[in-house]
Amino acid sequence: MIQEWFKLNELLGVAGLPNTVQGITKKAKLENWQRRRIRGVKGKVFEYYIGDMPLAVQQALGFSEPLTKAPDKPMERSQDDLQKRIDQLENKLQALETKAQGFISPKPPEGLTNDEWQLVCAFRRCNEDRRVGLLATAEAWAIQTEKEQKESQTTAEVCAVA
């Protein structure tokens, strides 16, 4: 019988694959390699289907022809695996909804008014050049406001003296 499933430690460095388990795991996820859990082993240990791996890897493992048929046994998913996948998808959906709202959370963080929070969120969405312009404009308006406040205080003091 031909071995069609391989553990990660059997694939380390084979035909240009990464030399770390984490590297191969990342590549397997990116390329959507089919995996199945190895039963009777402590922890969650998976093996991967050779037909989903690059042709060079298949050849390095002794397959002269590319393996394209479906594996003998489809991957079994447990309730835990399905629930984790559902949770991941819900988190991604929530992140997309937040992004679609323009990065504005429903209520501002403590210490900020709603207007201040909207200004912060708008600032974060701007590119670097526009951020500089936005800061310069805000500073100019702040200076103008301070001048107007001083002038009104001076006028009020003059009126009070008279």
Short mmCIF file of N, CA, C and O in Angstrom, two decimals, residues 17-91:
data_model
loop_
_atom_site.label_atom_id
_atom_site.label_comp_id
_atom_site.label_asym_id
_atom_site.label_seq_id
_atom_site.Cartn_x
_atom_site.Cartn_y
_atom_site.Cartn_z
N LEU A 17 10.50 22.56 0.96
CA LEU A 17 9.55 22.90 2.03
C LEU A 17 10.31 23.53 3.19
O LEU A 17 11.51 23.29 3.35
N PRO A 18 9.63 24.31 4.02
CA PRO A 18 10.30 24.93 5.17
C PRO A 18 10.92 23.88 6.09
O PRO A 18 10.54 22.71 6.08
N ASN A 19 11.89 24.32 6.88
CA ASN A 19 12.60 23.43 7.79
C ASN A 19 12.00 23.40 9.19
O ASN A 19 12.57 22.81 10.09
N THR A 20 10.86 24.08 9.37
CA THR A 20 10.21 24.10 10.68
C THR A 20 8.77 23.61 10.54
O THR A 20 8.15 23.76 9.48
N VAL A 21 8.26 23.05 11.62
CA VAL A 21 6.88 22.58 11.63
C VAL A 21 5.93 23.76 11.40
O VAL A 21 4.96 23.67 10.65
N GLN A 22 6.24 24.91 12.03
CA GLN A 22 5.39 26.09 11.88
C GLN A 22 5.37 26.56 10.43
O GLN A 22 4.32 26.97 9.92
N GLY A 23 6.52 26.50 9.76
CA GLY A 23 6.60 26.93 8.36
C GLY A 23 5.77 26.04 7.46
O GLY A 23 5.05 26.52 6.57
N ILE A 24 5.85 24.74 7.67
CA ILE A 24 5.07 23.82 6.85
C ILE A 24 3.58 23.97 7.15
O ILE A 24 2.75 23.94 6.24
N THR A 25 3.23 24.15 8.43
CA THR A 25 1.83 24.34 8.79
C THR A 25 1.26 25.57 8.09
O THR A 25 0.15 25.54 7.55
N LYS A 26 2.02 26.64 8.08
CA LYS A 26 1.57 27.87 7.42
C LYS A 26 1.39 27.64 5.92
O LYS A 26 0.38 28.04 5.34
N LYS A 27 2.34 26.97 5.30
CA LYS A 27 2.25 26.68 3.87
C LYS A 27 1.04 25.79 3.58
O LYS A 27 0.31 26.02 2.62
N ALA A 28 0.82 24.79 4.43
CA ALA A 28 -0.32 23.88 4.24
C ALA A 28 -1.64 24.64 4.33
O ALA A 28 -2.55 24.39 3.54
N LYS A 29 -1.74 25.58 5.27
CA LYS A 29 -2.96 26.37 5.39
C LYS A 29 -3.16 27.27 4.19
O LYS A 29 -4.26 27.39 3.66
N LEU A 30 -2.08 27.93 3.75
CA LEU A 30 -2.17 28.83 2.61
C LEU A 30 -2.57 28.10 1.33
O LEU A 30 -3.31 28.61 0.51
N GLU A 31 -2.04 26.89 1.17
CA GLU A 31 -2.30 26.12 -0.05
C GLU A 31 -3.46 25.15 0.12
O GLU A 31 -3.75 24.37 -0.78
N ASN A 32 -4.11 25.19 1.29
CA ASN A 32 -5.30 24.39 1.56
C ASN A 32 -5.05 22.89 1.41
O ASN A 32 -5.83 22.19 0.77
N TRP A 33 -3.98 22.40 2.01
CA TRP A 33 -3.70 20.97 2.00
C TRP A 33 -4.73 20.28 2.89
O TRP A 33 -5.04 20.74 3.98
N GLN A 34 -5.21 19.14 2.44
CA GLN A 34 -6.15 18.37 3.25
C GLN A 34 -5.38 17.69 4.38
O GLN A 34 -4.28 17.19 4.17
N ARG A 35 -5.97 17.70 5.56
CA ARG A 35 -5.32 17.09 6.71
C ARG A 35 -6.32 16.24 7.47
O ARG A 35 -7.53 16.41 7.34
N ARG A 36 -5.79 15.34 8.27
CA ARG A 36 -6.62 14.54 9.15
C ARG A 36 -5.87 14.34 10.46
O ARG A 36 -4.64 14.31 10.49
N ARG A 37 -6.64 14.21 11.49
CA ARG A 37 -6.06 14.06 12.82
C ARG A 37 -5.61 12.61 13.02
O ARG A 37 -6.29 11.67 12.63
N ILE A 38 -4.45 12.46 13.64
CA ILE A 38 -3.94 11.13 13.95
C ILE A 38 -4.50 10.72 15.29
O ILE A 38 -4.27 11.39 16.30
N ARG A 39 -5.24 9.66 15.31
CA ARG A 39 -5.88 9.19 16.54
C ARG A 39 -4.88 8.39 17.38
O ARG A 39 -3.97 7.76 16.86
N GLY A 40 -5.06 8.45 18.68
CA GLY A 40 -4.21 7.68 19.59
C GLY A 40 -2.89 8.36 19.91
O GLY A 40 -2.03 7.78 20.55
N VAL A 41 -2.73 9.60 19.46
CA VAL A 41 -1.51 10.36 19.74
C VAL A 41 -1.88 11.49 20.68
O VAL A 41 -2.91 12.14 20.50
N LYS A 42 -1.05 11.72 21.67
CA LYS A 42 -1.33 12.79 22.64
C LYS A 42 -1.28 14.14 21.93
O LYS A 42 -0.35 14.43 21.18
N GLY A 43 -2.27 14.96 22.18
CA GLY A 43 -2.34 16.28 21.56
C GLY A 43 -3.00 16.21 20.20
O GLY A 43 -3.49 15.17 19.76
N LYS A 44 -3.01 17.33 19.52
CA LYS A 44 -3.60 17.39 18.19
C LYS A 44 -2.48 17.29 17.16
O LYS A 44 -1.77 18.26 16.89
N VAL A 45 -2.34 16.11 16.61
CA VAL A 45 -1.31 15.86 15.61
C VAL A 45 -2.02 15.51 14.31
O VAL A 45 -2.93 14.69 14.28
N PHE A 46 -1.57 16.15 13.23
CA PHE A 46 -2.21 15.95 11.94
C PHE A 46 -1.23 15.36 10.94
O PHE A 46 -0.02 15.51 11.07
N GLU A 47 -1.79 14.72 9.95
CA GLU A 47 -1.01 14.29 8.80
C GLU A 47 -1.68 14.88 7.57
O GLU A 47 -2.88 15.15 7.58
N TYR A 48 -0.89 15.10 6.53
CA TYR A 48 -1.35 15.82 5.36
C TYR A 48 -1.33 14.93 4.13
O TYR A 48 -0.45 14.08 3.95
N TYR A 49 -2.28 15.15 3.24
CA TYR A 49 -2.45 14.35 2.03
C TYR A 49 -1.44 14.78 0.97
O TYR A 49 -1.34 15.96 0.63
N ILE A 50 -0.72 13.81 0.43
CA ILE A 50 0.36 14.07 -0.54
C ILE A 50 -0.17 14.70 -1.83
O ILE A 50 0.52 15.50 -2.47
N GLY A 51 -1.40 14.38 -2.22
CA GLY A 51 -1.96 14.89 -3.47
C GLY A 51 -2.15 16.39 -3.48
O GLY A 51 -2.25 17.00 -4.55
N ASP A 52 -2.19 17.02 -2.31
CA ASP A 52 -2.37 18.47 -2.24
C ASP A 52 -1.04 19.21 -2.21
O ASP A 52 -1.01 20.44 -2.32
N MET A 53 0.05 18.47 -2.08
CA MET A 53 1.38 19.09 -1.97
C MET A 53 1.93 19.39 -3.36
O MET A 53 1.49 18.80 -4.35
N PRO A 54 2.90 20.31 -3.45
CA PRO A 54 3.50 20.62 -4.74
C PRO A 54 4.10 19.37 -5.41
O PRO A 54 4.51 18.42 -4.74
N LEU A 55 4.17 19.41 -6.72
CA LEU A 55 4.67 18.27 -7.50
C LEU A 55 6.09 17.89 -7.09
O LEU A 55 6.42 16.71 -6.98
N ALA A 56 6.94 18.87 -6.83
CA ALA A 56 8.33 18.59 -6.44
C ALA A 56 8.38 17.79 -5.14
O ALA A 56 9.22 16.89 -4.99
N VAL A 57 7.48 18.08 -4.22
CA VAL A 57 7.43 17.34 -2.95
C VAL A 57 6.96 15.92 -3.22
O VAL A 57 7.52 14.96 -2.68
N GLN A 58 5.95 15.78 -4.05
CA GLN A 58 5.46 14.44 -4.38
C GLN A 58 6.58 13.59 -5.00
O GLN A 58 6.76 12.43 -4.64
N GLN A 59 7.32 14.18 -5.92
CA GLN A 59 8.41 13.45 -6.57
C GLN A 59 9.52 13.11 -5.58
O GLN A 59 10.07 12.01 -5.61
N ALA A 60 9.84 14.03 -4.67
CA ALA A 60 10.88 13.78 -3.68
C ALA A 60 10.49 12.65 -2.72
O ALA A 60 11.36 11.98 -2.17
N LEU A 61 9.19 12.45 -2.55
CA LEU A 61 8.71 11.39 -1.67
C LEU A 61 8.46 10.08 -2.42
O LEU A 61 7.89 9.14 -1.87
N GLY A 62 8.88 10.03 -3.69
CA GLY A 62 8.84 8.77 -4.43
C GLY A 62 7.67 8.58 -5.37
O GLY A 62 7.48 7.48 -5.89
N PHE A 63 6.89 9.60 -5.62
CA PHE A 63 5.77 9.49 -6.55
C PHE A 63 6.23 9.96 -7.93
O PHE A 63 6.59 11.12 -8.11
N SER A 64 6.21 9.06 -8.91
CA SER A 64 6.67 9.43 -10.25
C SER A 64 5.58 10.19 -11.00
O SER A 64 5.87 11.06 -11.81
N GLU A 65 4.34 9.86 -10.74
CA GLU A 65 3.21 10.55 -11.37
C GLU A 65 2.52 11.43 -10.32
O GLU A 65 2.41 11.04 -9.16
N PRO A 66 2.05 12.60 -10.73
CA PRO A 66 1.34 13.45 -9.76
C PRO A 66 0.09 12.74 -9.24
O PRO A 66 -0.63 12.11 -10.00
N LEU A 67 -0.12 12.85 -7.95
CA LEU A 67 -1.28 12.24 -7.32
C LEU A 67 -2.42 13.25 -7.35
O LEU A 67 -2.32 14.31 -6.74
N THR A 68 -3.47 12.95 -8.07
CA THR A 68 -4.58 13.90 -8.15
C THR A 68 -5.88 13.32 -7.67
O THR A 68 -6.85 14.03 -7.51
N LYS A 69 -5.93 12.01 -7.45
CA LYS A 69 -7.18 11.42 -7.00
C LYS A 69 -7.46 11.80 -5.55
O LYS A 69 -6.58 12.18 -4.80
N ALA A 70 -8.70 11.65 -5.17
CA ALA A 70 -9.09 11.96 -3.79
C ALA A 70 -8.50 10.92 -2.86
O ALA A 70 -8.30 9.78 -3.24
N PRO A 71 -8.17 11.28 -1.63
CA PRO A 71 -7.63 10.31 -0.69
C PRO A 71 -8.65 9.23 -0.39
O PRO A 71 -9.84 9.40 -0.59
N ASP A 72 -8.14 8.10 0.14
CA ASP A 72 -9.00 6.97 0.45
C ASP A 72 -10.10 7.34 1.43
O ASP A 72 -11.24 6.96 1.27
N LYS A 73 -9.74 8.06 2.47
CA LYS A 73 -10.71 8.44 3.48
C LYS A 73 -10.80 9.96 3.54
O LYS A 73 -9.79 10.63 3.69
N PRO A 74 -11.99 10.50 3.43
CA PRO A 74 -12.10 11.95 3.56
C PRO A 74 -11.79 12.36 5.00
O PRO A 74 -11.92 11.57 5.93
N MET A 75 -11.37 13.61 5.11
CA MET A 75 -11.02 14.12 6.43
C MET A 75 -12.25 14.16 7.32
O MET A 75 -13.30 14.65 6.93
N GLU A 76 -12.12 13.60 8.50
CA GLU A 76 -13.21 13.61 9.45
C GLU A 76 -13.09 14.86 10.31
O GLU A 76 -12.02 15.19 10.79
N ARG A 77 -14.21 15.53 10.48
CA ARG A 77 -14.21 16.73 11.31
C ARG A 77 -15.03 16.45 12.57
O ARG A 77 -16.16 15.99 12.48
N SER A 78 -14.45 16.75 13.68
CA SER A 78 -15.17 16.57 14.94
C SER A 78 -16.03 17.79 15.21
O SER A 78 -15.89 18.83 14.56
N GLN A 79 -16.93 17.68 16.17
CA GLN A 79 -17.77 18.82 16.56
C GLN A 79 -16.91 19.98 17.03
O GLN A 79 -17.20 21.13 16.74
N ASP A 80 -15.82 19.67 17.76
CA ASP A 80 -14.92 20.73 18.24
C ASP A 80 -14.29 21.47 17.08
O ASP A 80 -14.20 22.70 17.09
N ASP A 81 -13.83 20.73 16.05
CA ASP A 81 -13.22 21.36 14.88
C ASP A 81 -14.23 22.26 14.17
O ASP A 81 -13.91 23.38 13.78
N LEU A 82 -15.45 21.77 14.02
CA LEU A 82 -16.48 22.56 13.35
C LEU A 82 -16.84 23.80 14.16
O LEU A 82 -16.99 24.89 13.60
N GLN A 83 -16.93 23.67 15.48
CA GLN A 83 -17.26 24.82 16.32
C GLN A 83 -16.15 25.86 16.28
O GLN A 83 -16.42 27.05 16.20
N LYS A 84 -14.91 25.40 16.29
CA LYS A 84 -13.78 26.34 16.20
C LYS A 84 -13.82 27.08 14.87
O LYS A 84 -13.58 28.29 14.82
N ARG A 85 -14.13 26.38 13.80
CA ARG A 85 -14.20 27.01 12.48
C ARG A 85 -15.33 28.03 12.43
O ARG A 85 -15.17 29.12 11.88
N ILE A 86 -16.48 27.68 13.02
CA ILE A 86 -17.61 28.61 13.07
C ILE A 86 -17.21 29.86 13.86
O ILE A 86 -17.49 30.99 13.44
N ASP A 87 -16.54 29.67 15.00
CA ASP A 87 -16.09 30.81 15.81
C ASP A 87 -15.12 31.69 15.03
O ASP A 87 -15.21 32.92 15.09
N GLN A 88 -14.19 31.08 14.29
CA GLN A 88 -13.24 31.85 13.49
C GLN A 88 -13.97 32.67 12.44
O GLN A 88 -13.66 33.85 12.23
N LEU A 89 -14.94 32.06 11.77
CA LEU A 89 -15.69 32.77 10.74
C LEU A 89 -16.51 33.91 11.33
O LEU A 89 -16.59 35.00 10.74
N GLU A 90 -17.11 33.69 12.51
CA GLU A 90 -17.86 34.76 13.17
C GLU A 90 -16.95 35.92 13.55
O GLU A 90 -17.32 37.08 13.40
N ASN A 91 -15.74 35.61 14.03
CA ASN A 91 -14.78 36.67 14.37
C ASN A 91 -14.37 37.46 13.13
O ASN A 91 -14.27 38.69 13.18
#
